[in-house]
PDB file of N, CA and C in Angstrom:
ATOM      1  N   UNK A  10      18.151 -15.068   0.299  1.00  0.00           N
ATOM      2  CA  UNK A  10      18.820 -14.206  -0.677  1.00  0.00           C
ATOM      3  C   UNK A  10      18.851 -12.753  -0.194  1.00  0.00           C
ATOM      4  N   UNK A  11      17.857 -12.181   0.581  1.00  0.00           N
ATOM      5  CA  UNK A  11      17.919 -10.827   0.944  1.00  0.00           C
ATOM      6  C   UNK A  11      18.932 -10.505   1.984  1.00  0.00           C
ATOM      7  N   UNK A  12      19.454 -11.730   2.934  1.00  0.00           N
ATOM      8  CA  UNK A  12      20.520 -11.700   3.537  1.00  0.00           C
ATOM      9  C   UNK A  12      21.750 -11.348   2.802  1.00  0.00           C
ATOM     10  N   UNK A  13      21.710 -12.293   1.499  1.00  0.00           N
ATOM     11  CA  UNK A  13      23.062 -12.644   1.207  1.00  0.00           C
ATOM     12  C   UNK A  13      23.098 -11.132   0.941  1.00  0.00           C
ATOM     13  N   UNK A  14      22.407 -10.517  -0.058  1.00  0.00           N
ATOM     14  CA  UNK A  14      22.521  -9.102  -0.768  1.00  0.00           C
ATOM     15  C   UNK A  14      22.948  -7.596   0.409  1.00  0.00           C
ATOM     16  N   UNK A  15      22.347  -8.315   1.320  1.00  0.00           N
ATOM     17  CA  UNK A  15      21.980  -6.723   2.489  1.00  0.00           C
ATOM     18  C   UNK A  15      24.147  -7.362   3.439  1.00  0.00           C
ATOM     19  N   UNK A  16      24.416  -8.241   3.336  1.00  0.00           N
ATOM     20  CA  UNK A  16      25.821  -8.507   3.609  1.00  0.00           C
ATOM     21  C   UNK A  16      26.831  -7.731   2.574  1.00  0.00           C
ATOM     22  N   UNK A  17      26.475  -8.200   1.568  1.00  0.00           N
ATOM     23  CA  UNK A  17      26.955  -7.700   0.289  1.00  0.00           C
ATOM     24  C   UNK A  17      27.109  -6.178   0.384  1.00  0.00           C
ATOM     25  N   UNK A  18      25.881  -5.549   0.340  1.00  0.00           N
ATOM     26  CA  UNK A  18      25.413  -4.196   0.864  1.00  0.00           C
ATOM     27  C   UNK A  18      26.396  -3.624   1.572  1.00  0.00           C
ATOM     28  N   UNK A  19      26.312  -3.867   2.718  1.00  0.00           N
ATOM     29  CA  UNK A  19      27.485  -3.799   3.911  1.00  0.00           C
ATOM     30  C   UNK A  19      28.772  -3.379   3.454  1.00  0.00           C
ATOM     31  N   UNK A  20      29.496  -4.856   3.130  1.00  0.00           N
ATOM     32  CA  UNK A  20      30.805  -4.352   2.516  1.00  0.00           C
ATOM     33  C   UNK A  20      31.326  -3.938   1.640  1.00  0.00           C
ATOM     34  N   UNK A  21      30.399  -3.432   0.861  1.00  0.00           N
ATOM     35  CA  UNK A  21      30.606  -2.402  -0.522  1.00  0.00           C
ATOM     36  C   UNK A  21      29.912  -0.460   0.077  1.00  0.00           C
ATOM     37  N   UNK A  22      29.347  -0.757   0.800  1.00  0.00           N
ATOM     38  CA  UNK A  22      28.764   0.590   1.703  1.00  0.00           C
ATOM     39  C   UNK A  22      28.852   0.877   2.894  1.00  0.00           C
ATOM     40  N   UNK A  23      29.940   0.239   3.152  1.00  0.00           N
ATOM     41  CA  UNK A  23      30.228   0.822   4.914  1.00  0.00           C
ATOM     42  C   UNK A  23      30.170   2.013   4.901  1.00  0.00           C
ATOM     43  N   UNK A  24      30.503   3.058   4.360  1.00  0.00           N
ATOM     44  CA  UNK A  24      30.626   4.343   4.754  1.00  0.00           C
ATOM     45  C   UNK A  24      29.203   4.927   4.681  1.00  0.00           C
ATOM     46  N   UNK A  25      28.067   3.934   4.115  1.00  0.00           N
ATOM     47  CA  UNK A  25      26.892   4.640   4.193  1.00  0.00           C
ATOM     48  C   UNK A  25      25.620   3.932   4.878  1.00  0.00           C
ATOM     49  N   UNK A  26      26.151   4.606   5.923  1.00  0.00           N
ATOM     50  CA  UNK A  26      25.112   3.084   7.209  1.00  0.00           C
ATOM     51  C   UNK A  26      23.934   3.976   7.132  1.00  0.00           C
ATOM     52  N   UNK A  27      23.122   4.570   6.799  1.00  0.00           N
ATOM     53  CA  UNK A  27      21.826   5.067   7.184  1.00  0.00           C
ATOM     54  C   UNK A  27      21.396   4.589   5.744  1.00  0.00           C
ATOM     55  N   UNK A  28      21.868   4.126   4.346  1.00  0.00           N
ATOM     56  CA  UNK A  28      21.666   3.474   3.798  1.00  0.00           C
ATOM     57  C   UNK A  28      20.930   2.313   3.995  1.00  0.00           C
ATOM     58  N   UNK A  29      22.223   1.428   4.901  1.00  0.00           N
ATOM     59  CA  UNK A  29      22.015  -0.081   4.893  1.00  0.00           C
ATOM     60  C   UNK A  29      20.237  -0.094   6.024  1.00  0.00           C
ATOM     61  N   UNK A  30      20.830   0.721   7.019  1.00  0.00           N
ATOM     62  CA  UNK A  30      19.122   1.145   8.179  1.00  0.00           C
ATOM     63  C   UNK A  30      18.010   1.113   7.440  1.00  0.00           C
ATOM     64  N   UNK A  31      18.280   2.022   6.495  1.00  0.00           N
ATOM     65  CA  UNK A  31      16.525   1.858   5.765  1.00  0.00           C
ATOM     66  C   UNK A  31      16.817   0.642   5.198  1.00  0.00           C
ATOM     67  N   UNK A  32      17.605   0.040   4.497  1.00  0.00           N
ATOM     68  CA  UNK A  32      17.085  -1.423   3.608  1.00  0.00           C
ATOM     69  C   UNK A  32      16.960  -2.682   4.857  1.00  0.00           C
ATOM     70  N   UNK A  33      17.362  -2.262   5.899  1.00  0.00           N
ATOM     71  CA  UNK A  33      16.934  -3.417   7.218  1.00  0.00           C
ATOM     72  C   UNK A  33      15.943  -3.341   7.208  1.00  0.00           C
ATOM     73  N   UNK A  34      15.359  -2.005   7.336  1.00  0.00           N
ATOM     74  CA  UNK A  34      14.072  -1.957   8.004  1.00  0.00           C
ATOM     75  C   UNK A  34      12.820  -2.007   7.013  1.00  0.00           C
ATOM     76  N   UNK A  35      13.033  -2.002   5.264  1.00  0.00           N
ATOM     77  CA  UNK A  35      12.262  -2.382   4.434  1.00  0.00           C
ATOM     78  C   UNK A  35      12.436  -3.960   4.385  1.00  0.00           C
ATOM     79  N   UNK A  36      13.226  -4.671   4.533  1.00  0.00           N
ATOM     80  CA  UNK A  36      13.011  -5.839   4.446  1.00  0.00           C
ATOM     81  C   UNK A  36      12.517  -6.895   5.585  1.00  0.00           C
ATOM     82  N   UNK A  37      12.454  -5.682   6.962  1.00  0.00           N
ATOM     83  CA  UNK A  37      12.063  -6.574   8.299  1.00  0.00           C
ATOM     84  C   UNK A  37      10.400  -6.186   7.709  1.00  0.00           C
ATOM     85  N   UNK A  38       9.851  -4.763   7.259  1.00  0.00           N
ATOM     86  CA  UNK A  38       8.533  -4.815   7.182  1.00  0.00           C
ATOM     87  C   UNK A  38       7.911  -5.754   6.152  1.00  0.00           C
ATOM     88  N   UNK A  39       9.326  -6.034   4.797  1.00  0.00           N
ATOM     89  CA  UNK A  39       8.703  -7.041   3.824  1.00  0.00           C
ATOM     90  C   UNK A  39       7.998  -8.184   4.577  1.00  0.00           C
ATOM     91  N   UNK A  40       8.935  -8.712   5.511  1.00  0.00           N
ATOM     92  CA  UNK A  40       9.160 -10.206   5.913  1.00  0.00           C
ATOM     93  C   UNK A  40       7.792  -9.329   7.162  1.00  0.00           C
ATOM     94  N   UNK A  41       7.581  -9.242   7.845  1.00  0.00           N
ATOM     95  CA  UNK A  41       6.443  -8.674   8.479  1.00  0.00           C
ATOM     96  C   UNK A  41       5.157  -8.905   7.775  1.00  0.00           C
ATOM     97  N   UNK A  42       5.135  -8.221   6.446  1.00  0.00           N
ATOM     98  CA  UNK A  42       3.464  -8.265   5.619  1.00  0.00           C
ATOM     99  C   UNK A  42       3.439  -9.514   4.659  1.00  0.00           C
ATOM    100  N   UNK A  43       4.599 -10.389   4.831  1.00  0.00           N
ATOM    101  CA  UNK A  43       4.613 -11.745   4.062  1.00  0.00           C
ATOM    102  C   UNK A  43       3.953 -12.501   5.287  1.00  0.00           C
ATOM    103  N   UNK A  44       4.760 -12.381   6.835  1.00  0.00           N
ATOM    104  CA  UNK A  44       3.936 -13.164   7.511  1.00  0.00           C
ATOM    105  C   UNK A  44       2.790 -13.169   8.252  1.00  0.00           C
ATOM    106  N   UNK A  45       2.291 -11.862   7.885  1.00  0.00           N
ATOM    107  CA  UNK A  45       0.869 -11.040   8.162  1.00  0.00           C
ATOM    108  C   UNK A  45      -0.075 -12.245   7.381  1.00  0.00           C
ATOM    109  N   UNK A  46       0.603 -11.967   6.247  1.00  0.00           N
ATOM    110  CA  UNK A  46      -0.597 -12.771   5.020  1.00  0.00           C
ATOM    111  C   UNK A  46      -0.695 -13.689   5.099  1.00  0.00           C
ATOM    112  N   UNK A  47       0.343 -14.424   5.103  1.00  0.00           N
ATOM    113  CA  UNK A  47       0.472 -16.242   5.917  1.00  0.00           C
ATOM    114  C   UNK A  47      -0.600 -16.271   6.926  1.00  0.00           C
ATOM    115  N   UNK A  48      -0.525 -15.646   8.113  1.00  0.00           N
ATOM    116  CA  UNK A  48      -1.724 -15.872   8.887  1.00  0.00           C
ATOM    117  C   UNK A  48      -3.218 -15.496   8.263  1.00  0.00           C
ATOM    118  N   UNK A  49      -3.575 -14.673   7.705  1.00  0.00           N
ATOM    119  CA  UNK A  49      -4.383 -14.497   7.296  1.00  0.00           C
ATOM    120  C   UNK A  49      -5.174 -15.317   6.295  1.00  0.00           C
ATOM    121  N   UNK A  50      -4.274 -16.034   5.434  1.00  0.00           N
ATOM    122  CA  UNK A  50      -4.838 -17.151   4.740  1.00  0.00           C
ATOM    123  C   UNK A  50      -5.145 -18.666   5.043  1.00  0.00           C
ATOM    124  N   UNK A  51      -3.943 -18.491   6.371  1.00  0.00           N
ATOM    125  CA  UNK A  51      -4.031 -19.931   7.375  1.00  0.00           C
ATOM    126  C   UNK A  51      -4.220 -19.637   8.705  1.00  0.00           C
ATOM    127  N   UNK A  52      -5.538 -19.031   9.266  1.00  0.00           N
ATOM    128  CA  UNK A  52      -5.689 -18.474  10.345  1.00  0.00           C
ATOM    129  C   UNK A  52      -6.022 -19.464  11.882  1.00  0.00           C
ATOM    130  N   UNK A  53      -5.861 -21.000  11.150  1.00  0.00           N
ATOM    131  CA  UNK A  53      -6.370 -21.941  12.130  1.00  0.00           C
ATOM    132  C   UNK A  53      -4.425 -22.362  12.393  1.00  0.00           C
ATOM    133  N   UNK A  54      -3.578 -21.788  11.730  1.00  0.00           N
ATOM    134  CA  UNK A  54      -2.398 -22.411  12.010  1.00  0.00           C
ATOM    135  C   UNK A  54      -1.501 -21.560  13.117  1.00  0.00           C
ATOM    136  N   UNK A  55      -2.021 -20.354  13.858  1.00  0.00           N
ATOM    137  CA  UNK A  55      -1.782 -19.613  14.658  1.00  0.00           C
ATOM    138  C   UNK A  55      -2.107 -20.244  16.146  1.00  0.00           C
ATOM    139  N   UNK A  56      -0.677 -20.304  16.708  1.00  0.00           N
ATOM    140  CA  UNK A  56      -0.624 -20.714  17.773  1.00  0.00           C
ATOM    141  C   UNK A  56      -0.633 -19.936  19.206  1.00  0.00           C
TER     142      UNK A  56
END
């Protein structure tokens, strides 16, 4: 879903790309401290 929205984003805000930059880069750190925690709770599943 954060895809579909940050597409969405896009073609309703082209003219404001330093916009769309920060919401990339809040949702690469979301998806970052989601899979931080994943390891951390399943630390034998790290390969």
């Amino acid at each position: 879903m954060l895809t579909k929205q940050t597409q969405k984003n896009r073609s309703t805000r082209e003219t404001d790309d330093n916009l769309n930059f920060l919401v990339d880069i809040l949702e690469l750190r979301y998806i970052k401290n989601v899979l931080n925690k994943h390891e951390n709770f399943y630390p034998d599943n790290m390969s």
